[in-house]
Short mmCIF file of C-alpha atoms and ligand atoms in Angstrom, two decimals:
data_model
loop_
_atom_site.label_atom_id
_atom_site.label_comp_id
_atom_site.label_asym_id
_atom_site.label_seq_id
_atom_site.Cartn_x
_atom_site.Cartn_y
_atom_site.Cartn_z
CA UNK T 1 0.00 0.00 0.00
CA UNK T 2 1.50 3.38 -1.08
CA UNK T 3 0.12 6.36 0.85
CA UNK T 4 0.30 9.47 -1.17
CA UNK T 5 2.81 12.10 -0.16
CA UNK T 6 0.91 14.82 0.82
CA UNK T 7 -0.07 13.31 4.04
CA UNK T 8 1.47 14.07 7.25
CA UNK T 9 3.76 11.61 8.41
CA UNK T 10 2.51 11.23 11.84
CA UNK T 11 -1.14 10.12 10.15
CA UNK T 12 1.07 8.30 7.10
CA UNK T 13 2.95 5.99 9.96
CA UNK T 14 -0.70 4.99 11.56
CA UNK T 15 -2.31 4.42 8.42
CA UNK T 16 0.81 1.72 7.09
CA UNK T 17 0.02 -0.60 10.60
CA UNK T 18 -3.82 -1.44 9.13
CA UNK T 19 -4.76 -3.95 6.37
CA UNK T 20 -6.43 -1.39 4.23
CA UNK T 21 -6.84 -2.16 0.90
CA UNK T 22 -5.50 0.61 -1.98
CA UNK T 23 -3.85 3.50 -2.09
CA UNK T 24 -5.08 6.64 0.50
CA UNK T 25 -5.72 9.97 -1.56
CA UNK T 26 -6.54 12.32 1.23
CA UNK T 27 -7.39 12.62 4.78
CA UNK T 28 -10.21 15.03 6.93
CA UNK T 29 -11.34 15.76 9.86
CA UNK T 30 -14.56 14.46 9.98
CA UNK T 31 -18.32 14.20 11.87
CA UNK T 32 -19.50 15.92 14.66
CA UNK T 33 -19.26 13.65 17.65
CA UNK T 34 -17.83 15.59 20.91
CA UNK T 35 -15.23 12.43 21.99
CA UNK T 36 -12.94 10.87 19.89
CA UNK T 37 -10.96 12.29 16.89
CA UNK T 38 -12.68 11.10 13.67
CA UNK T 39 -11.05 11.40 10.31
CA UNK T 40 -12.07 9.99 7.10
CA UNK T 41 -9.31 8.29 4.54
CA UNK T 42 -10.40 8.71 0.79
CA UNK T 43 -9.05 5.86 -1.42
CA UNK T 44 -7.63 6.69 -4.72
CA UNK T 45 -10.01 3.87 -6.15
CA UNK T 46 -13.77 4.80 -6.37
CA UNK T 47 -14.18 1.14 -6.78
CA UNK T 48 -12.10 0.39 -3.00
CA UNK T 49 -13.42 1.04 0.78
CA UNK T 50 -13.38 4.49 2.36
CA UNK T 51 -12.01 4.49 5.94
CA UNK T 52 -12.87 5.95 8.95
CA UNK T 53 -9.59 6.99 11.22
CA UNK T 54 -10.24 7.56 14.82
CA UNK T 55 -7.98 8.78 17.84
CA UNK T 56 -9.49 7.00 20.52
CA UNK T 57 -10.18 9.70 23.57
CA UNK T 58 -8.25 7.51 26.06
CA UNK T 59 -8.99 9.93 28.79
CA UNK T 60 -12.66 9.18 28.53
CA UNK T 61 -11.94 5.21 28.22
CA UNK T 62 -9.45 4.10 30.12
CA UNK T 63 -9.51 0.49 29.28
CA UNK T 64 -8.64 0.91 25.22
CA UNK T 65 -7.88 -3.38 24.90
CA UNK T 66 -11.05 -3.71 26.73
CA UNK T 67 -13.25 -1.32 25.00
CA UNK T 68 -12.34 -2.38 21.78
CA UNK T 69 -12.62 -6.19 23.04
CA UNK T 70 -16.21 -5.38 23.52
CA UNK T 71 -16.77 -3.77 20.16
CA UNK T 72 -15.08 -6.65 18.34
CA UNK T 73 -17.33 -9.09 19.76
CA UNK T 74 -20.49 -7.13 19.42
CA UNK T 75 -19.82 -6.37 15.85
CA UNK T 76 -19.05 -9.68 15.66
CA UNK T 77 -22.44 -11.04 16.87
CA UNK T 78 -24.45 -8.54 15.22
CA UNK T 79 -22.96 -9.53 12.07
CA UNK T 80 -24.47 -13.16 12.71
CA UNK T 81 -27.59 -11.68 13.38
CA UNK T 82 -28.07 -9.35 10.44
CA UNK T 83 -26.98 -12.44 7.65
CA UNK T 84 -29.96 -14.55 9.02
CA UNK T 85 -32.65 -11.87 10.18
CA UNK T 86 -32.55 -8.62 9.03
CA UNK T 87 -31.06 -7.58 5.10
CA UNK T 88 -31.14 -3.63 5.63
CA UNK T 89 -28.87 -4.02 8.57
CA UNK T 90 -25.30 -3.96 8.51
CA UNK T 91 -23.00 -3.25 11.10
CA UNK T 92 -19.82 -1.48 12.00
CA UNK T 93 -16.55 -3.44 10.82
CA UNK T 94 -12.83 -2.84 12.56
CA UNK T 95 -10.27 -2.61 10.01
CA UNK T 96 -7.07 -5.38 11.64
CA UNK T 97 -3.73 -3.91 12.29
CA UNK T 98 -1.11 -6.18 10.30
CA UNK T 99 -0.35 -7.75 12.89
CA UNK T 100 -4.24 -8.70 13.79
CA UNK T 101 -4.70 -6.28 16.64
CA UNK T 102 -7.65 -4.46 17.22
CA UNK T 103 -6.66 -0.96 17.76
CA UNK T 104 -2.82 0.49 17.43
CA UNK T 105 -0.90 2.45 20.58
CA UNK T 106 1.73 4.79 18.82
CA UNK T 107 5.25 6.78 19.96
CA UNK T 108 2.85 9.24 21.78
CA UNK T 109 0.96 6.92 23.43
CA UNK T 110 -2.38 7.72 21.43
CA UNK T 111 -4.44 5.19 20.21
CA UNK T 112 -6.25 4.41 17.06
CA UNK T 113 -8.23 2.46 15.34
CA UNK T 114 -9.51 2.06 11.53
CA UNK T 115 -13.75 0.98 10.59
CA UNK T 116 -14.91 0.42 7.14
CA UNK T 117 -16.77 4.14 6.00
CA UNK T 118 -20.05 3.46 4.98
CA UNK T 119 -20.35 5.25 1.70
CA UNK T 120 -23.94 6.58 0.97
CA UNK T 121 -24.90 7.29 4.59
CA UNK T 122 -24.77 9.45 6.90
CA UNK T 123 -26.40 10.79 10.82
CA UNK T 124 -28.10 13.20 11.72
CA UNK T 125 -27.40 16.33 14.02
CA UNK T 126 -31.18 17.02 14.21
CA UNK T 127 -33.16 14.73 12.62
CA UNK T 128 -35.62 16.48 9.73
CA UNK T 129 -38.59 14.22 9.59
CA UNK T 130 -40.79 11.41 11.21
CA UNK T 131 -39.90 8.67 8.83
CA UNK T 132 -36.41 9.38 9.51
CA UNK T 133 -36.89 9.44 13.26
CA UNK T 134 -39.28 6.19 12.77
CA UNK T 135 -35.77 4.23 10.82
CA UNK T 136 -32.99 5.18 13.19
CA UNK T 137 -35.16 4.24 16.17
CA UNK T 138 -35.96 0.89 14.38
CA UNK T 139 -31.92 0.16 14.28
CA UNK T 140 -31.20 1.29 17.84
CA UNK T 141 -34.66 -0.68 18.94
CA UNK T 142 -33.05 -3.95 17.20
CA UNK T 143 -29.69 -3.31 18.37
CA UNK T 144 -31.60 -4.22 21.88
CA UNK T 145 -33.49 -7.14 20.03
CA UNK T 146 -30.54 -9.01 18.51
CA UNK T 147 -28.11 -8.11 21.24
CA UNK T 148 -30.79 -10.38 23.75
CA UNK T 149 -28.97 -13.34 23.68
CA UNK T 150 -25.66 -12.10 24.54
CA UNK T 151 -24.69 -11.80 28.26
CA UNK T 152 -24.24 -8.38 29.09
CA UNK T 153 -21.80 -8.90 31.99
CA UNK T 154 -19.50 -10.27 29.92
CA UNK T 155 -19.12 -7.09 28.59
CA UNK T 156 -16.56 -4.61 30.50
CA UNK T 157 -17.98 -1.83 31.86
CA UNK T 158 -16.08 1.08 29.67
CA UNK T 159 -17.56 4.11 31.74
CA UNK T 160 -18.95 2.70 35.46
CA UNK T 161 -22.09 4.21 36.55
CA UNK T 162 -22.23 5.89 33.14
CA UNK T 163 -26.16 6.77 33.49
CA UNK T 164 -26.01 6.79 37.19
CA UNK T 165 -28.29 10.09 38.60
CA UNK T 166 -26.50 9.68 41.81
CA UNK T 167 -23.50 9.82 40.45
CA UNK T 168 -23.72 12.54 37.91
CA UNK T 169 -25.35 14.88 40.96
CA UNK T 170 -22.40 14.08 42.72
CA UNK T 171 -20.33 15.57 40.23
CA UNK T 172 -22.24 18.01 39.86
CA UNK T 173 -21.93 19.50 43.09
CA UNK T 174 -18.29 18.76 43.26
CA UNK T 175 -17.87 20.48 39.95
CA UNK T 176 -20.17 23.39 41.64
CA UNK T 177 -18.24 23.97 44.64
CA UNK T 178 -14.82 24.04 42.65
CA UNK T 179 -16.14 26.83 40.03
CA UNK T 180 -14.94 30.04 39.53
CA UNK T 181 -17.55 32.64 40.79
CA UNK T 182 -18.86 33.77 36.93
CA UNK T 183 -19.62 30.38 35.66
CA UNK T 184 -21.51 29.51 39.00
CA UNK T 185 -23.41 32.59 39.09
CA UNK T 186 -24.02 32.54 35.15
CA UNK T 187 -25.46 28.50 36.43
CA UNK T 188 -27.54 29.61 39.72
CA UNK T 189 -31.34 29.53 38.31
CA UNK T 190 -30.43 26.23 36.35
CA UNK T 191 -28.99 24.19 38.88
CA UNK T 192 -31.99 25.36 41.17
CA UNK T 193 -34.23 23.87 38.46
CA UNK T 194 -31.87 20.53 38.77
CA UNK T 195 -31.91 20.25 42.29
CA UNK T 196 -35.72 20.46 41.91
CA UNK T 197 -36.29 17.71 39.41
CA UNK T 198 -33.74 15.54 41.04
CA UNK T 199 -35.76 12.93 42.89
CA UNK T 200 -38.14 12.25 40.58
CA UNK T 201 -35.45 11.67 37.96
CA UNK T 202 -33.71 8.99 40.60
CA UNK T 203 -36.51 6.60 40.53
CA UNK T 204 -35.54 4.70 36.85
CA UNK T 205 -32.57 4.34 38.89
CA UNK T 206 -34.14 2.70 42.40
CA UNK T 207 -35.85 -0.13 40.02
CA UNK T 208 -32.53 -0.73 38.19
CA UNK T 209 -30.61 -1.32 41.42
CA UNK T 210 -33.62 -3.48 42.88
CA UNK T 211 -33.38 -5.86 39.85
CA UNK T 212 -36.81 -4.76 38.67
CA UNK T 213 -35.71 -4.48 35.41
CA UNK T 214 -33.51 -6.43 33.41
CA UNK T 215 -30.15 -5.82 32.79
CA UNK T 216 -29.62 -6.09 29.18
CA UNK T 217 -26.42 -5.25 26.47
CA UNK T 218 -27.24 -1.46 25.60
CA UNK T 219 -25.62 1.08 23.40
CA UNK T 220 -25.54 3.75 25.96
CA UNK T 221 -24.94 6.40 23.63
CA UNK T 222 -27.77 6.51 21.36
CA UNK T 223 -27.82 10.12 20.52
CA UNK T 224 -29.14 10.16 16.95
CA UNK T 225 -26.39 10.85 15.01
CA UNK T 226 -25.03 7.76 16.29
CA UNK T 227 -27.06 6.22 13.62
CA UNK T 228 -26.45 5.88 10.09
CA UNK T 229 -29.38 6.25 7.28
CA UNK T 230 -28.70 5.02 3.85
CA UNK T 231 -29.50 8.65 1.67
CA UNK T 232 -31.62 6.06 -0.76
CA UNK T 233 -33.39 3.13 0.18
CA UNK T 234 -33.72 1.54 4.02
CA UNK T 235 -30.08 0.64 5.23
CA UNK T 236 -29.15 1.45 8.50
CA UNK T 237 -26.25 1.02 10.62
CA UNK T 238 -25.79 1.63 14.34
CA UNK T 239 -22.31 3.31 15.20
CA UNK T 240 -20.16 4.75 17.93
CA UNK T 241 -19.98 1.14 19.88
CA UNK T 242 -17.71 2.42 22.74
CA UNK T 243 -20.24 2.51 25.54
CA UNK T 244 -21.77 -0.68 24.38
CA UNK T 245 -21.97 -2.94 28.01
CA UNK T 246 -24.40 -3.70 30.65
CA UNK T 247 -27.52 -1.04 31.27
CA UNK T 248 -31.32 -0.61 30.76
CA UNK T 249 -33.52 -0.09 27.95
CA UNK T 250 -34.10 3.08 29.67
CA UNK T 251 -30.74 4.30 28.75
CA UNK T 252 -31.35 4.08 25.03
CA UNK T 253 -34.68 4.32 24.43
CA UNK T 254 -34.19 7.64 26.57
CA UNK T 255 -31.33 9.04 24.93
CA UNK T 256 -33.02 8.46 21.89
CA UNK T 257 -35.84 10.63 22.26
CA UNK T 258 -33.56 13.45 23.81
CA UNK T 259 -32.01 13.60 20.13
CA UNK T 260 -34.71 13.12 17.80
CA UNK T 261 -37.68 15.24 19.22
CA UNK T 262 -36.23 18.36 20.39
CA UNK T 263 -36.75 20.87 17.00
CA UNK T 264 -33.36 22.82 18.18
CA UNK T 265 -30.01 22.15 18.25
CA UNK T 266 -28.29 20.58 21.14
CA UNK T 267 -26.38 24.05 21.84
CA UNK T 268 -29.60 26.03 21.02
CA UNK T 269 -28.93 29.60 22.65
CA UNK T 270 -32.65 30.33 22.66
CA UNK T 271 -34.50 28.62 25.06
CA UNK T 272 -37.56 29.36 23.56
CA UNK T 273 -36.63 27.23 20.44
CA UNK T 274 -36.22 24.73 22.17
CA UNK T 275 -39.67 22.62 21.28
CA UNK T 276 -40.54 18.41 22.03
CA UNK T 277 -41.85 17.38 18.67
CA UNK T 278 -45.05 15.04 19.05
CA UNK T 279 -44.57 13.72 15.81
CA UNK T 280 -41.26 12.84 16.17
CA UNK T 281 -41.81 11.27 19.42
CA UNK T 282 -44.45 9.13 18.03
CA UNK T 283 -42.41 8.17 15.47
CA UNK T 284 -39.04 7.11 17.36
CA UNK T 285 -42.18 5.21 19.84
CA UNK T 286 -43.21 3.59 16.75
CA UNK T 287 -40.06 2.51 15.26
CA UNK T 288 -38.24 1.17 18.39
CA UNK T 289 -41.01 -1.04 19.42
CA UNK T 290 -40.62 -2.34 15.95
CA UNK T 291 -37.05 -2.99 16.70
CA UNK T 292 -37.47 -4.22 20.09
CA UNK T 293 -39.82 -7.17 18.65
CA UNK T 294 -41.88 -7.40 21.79
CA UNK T 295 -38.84 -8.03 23.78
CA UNK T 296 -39.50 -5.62 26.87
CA UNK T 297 -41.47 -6.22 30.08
CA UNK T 298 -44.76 -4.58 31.28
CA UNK T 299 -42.44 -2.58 33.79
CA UNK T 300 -39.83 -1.62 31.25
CA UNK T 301 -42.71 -0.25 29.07
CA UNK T 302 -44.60 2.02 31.78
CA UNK T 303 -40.73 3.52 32.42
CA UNK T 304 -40.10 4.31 28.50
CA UNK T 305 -41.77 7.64 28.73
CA UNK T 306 -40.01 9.12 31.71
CA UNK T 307 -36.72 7.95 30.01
CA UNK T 308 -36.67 10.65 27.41
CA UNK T 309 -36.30 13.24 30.43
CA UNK T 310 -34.44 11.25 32.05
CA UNK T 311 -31.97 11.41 29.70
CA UNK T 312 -32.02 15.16 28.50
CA UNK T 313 -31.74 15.32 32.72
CA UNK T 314 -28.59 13.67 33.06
CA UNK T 315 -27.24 15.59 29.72
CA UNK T 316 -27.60 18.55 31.46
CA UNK T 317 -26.19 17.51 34.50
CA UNK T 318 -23.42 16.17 32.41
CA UNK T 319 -22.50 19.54 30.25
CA UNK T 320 -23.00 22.27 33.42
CA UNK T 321 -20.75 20.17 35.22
CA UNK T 322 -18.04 20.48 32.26
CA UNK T 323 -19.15 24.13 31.66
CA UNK T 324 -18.55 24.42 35.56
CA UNK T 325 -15.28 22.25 35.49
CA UNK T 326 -13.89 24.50 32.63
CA UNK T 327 -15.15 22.63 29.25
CA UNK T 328 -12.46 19.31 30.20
CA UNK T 329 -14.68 16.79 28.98
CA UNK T 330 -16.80 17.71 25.58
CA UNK T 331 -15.33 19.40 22.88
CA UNK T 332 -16.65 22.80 22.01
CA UNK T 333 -16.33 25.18 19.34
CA UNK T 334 -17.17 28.29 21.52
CA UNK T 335 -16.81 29.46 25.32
CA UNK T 336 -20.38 28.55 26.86
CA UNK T 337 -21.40 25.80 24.59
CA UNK T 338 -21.35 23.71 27.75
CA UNK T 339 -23.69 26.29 29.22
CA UNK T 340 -26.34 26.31 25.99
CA UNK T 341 -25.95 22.93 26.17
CA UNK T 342 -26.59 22.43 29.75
CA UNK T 343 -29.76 24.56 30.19
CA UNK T 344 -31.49 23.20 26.30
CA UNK T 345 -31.60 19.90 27.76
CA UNK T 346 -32.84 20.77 31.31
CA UNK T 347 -35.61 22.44 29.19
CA UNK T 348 -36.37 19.61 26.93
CA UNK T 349 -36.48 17.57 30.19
CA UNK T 350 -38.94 20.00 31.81
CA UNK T 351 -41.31 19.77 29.02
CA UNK T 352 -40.89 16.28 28.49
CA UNK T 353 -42.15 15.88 32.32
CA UNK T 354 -45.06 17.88 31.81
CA UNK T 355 -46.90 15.10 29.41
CA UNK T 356 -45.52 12.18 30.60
CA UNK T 357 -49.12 11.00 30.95
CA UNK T 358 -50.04 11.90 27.54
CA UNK T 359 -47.02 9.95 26.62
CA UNK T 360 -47.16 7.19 28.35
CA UNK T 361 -50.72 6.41 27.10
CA UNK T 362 -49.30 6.31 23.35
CA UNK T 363 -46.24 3.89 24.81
CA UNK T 364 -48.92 1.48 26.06
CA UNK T 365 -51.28 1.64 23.32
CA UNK T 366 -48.58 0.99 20.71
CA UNK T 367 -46.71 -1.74 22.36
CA UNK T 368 -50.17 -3.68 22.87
CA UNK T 369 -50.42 -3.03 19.00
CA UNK T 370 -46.95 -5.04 18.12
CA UNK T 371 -46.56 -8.63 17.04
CA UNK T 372 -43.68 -9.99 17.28
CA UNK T 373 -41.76 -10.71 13.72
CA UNK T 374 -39.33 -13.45 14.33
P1 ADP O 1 -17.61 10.21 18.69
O1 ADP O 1 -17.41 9.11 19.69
O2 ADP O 1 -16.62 11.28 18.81
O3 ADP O 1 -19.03 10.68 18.69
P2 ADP O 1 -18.31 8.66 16.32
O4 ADP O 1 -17.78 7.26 16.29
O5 ADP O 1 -19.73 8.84 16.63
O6 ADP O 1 -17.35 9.53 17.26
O7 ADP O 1 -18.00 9.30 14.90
C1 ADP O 1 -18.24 10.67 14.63
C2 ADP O 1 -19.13 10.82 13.39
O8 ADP O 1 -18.47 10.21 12.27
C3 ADP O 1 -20.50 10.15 13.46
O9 ADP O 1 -21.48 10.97 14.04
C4 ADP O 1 -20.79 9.87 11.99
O10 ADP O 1 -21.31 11.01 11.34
C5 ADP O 1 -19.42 9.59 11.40
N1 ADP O 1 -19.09 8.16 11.31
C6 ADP O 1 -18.61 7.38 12.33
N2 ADP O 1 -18.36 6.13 11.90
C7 ADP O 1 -18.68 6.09 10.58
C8 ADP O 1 -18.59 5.07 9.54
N3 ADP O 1 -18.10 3.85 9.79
N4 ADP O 1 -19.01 5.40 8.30
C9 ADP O 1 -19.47 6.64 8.03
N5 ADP O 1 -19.54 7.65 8.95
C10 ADP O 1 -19.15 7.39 10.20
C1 GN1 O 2 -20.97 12.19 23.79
O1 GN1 O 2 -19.42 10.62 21.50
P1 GN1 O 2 -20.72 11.33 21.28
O2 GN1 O 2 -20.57 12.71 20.78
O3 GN1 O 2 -21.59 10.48 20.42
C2 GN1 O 2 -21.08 11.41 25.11
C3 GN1 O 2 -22.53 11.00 25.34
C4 GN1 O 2 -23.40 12.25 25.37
C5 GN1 O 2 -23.19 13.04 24.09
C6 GN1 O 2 -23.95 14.35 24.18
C7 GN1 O 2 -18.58 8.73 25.91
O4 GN1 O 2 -21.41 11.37 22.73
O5 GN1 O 2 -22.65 10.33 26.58
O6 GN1 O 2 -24.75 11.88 25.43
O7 GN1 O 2 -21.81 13.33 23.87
N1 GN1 O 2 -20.23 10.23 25.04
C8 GN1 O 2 -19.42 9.92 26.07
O8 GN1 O 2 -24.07 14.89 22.91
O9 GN1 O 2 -19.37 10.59 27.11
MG1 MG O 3 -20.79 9.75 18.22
#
């Protein structure tokens, strides 16, 4: 394989360790995701793969061999799955170092990794319409479905207590009483709001720990544009795999509808644009009980519709303790992106609160609708 000259050296030396087919014509930064480093390879060859570089943010994961053990075997399974059940599937596929490793640790200690790019696809920062909403809730509903028969706690834990409410509060306040004086006063009405919705946003939690409901292999990170769409026809592909281990339903399902209902951006300044989309909602509702295949539990189901605030609840938890902590954990392209993001998801969570009834009556009434496919 001959890379082309233009290419830094630092990126030419990675590239040379992976089994990649042709010869690599350029290299970007690419996607919008706020953890790893994500670049895409172009191959001199229309006809050969695409490649998708990534840095792995080893701050964030501390267990790389792990992480990526995980992802292997996931991928792996999935695989199995999609061959015998499911044609517009396809899944995520690590590109081997030469010498058959997962992932590559180089001079700097940084560590990377090569997938397949999945040409004629692409995610979503805010998704546009219900049909779309309906299709990436369909793969991250299946991912639950096919994943069933895998035991989760075989799965290292790549971020513990990842989703915990506890926990996140407890950073929270740690993160408050550390703060210079302007970001804590610029953060006093929202983290009164917090401190407010706290309890009720612990219960989802209580049932977890009492083994109410089932432990299960989730994604964790189902934001939406942690989905791929094929631009024509139905192919979908479920991506960023490194918080793949044991969790809830609750965790994806939730996340889910954090992403795909709210009309504004995740960083919206204006809170007042920040809107839950009923249509949208419905749609995600209707898609991931179609990917679930009539999986979940009566319990599981009554929980779905708190989820989606539960979820905006702990983003915001999560981003005003980085805004508060100095922006070390998400990347941001401005000062007090932490902030916007912070206080639109606290929002989203407040309305989503507010018809939880109304929502939870469509949950029910659809998942009595679905038969099961398989
Ligand atoms: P991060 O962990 O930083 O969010 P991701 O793995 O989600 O990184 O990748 C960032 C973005 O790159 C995704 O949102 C998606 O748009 C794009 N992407 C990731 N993997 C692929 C792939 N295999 N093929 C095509 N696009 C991809
Ligand atoms: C991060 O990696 P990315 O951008 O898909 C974060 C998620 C948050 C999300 C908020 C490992 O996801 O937990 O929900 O940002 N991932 C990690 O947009 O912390
Ligand atoms: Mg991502």
């Amino acid at each position: 394989m001959e890379i082309i000259s233009h290419i830094d050296a630092q990126f030419d030396a990675i590239i040379r360790e992976f089994k990649i087919s042709g010869n690599i014509l350029t290299i970007k930064p690419y996607g919008r995701g706020h953890i790893n480093d994500t670049y895409l390879l172009t191959n001199s060859a229309a006809e050969l793969p695409d490649y998708l570089l990534q840095r792995i943010n080893h701050q964030v994961f501390g267990n790389v061999s792990g992480m990526m053990s995980n992802i292997h075997r996931v991928t792996e399974h999935l695989k199995s799955k999609f061959i015998k059940n499911d044609s517009s599937q396809i899944t995520l596929e690590l590109i081997k170092t030469k010498d058959h490793q997962l992932f590559k640790r180089d001079t700097n200690g940084c560590y990377w990794r090569i997938f397949d790019f999945k040409k004629g696809m692409k995610s979503y920062d805010v998704v546009e319409t219900p049909e779309q909403a309906y299709n990436g809730a369909y793969a991250f509903g299946s991912f639950l479905y096919f994943m069933a028969d895998f035991d989760p706690v075989s799965l290292i834990e790549t971020i513990p207590k990842f989703h915990s409410v506890i926990v996140r509060m407890q950073q929270l306040k740690t993160a408050e009483s550390h703060a210079f004086k302007e970001r804590k006063d610029r953060s006093a009405i929202i983290l009164k709001e917090i401190d407010k919705m706290s309890p009720l946003m612990c219960e989802i939690e209580t049932l977890k720990n009492q083994m109410k409901i089932p432990l299960r292999v989730t994604h964790n990170d189902t934001k939406f544009n942690n989905v791929l769409l094929e631009d024509q026809g139905r192919g979908l592909c479920v991506i960023d795999l490194d918080t793949v281990m044991p969790g809830i339903v609750h965790y994806d399902f939730g996340d889910g509808i954090r992403t795909s209902t709210n009309l504004a951006s995740e960083d919206e300044n204006d809170l007042n644009r920040v809107k839950f989309d009923i249509e949208k909602f419905n749609a995600f509702v209707q898609g991931y009980l179609d990917g679930v295949n009539g999986i979940l539990t009566p319990l599981e189901i009554e929980y779905l519709a708190r989820s989606g605030a539960l979820l905006s609840f702990i983003m915001g938890v999560r981003f005003l303790t980085d805004y508060l902590n100095e922006d070390v954990y998400y990347k941001i392209s401005y000062e007090g992106q932490n902030f916007n993001r912070g206080s639109c998801q606290i929002e989203l969570a407040r309305q989503i609160i507010k018809r939880e009834a109304e929502l939870k009556h469509f949950i029910r009434k659809e998942a009595a609708l679905k038969k099961r496919k398989y």
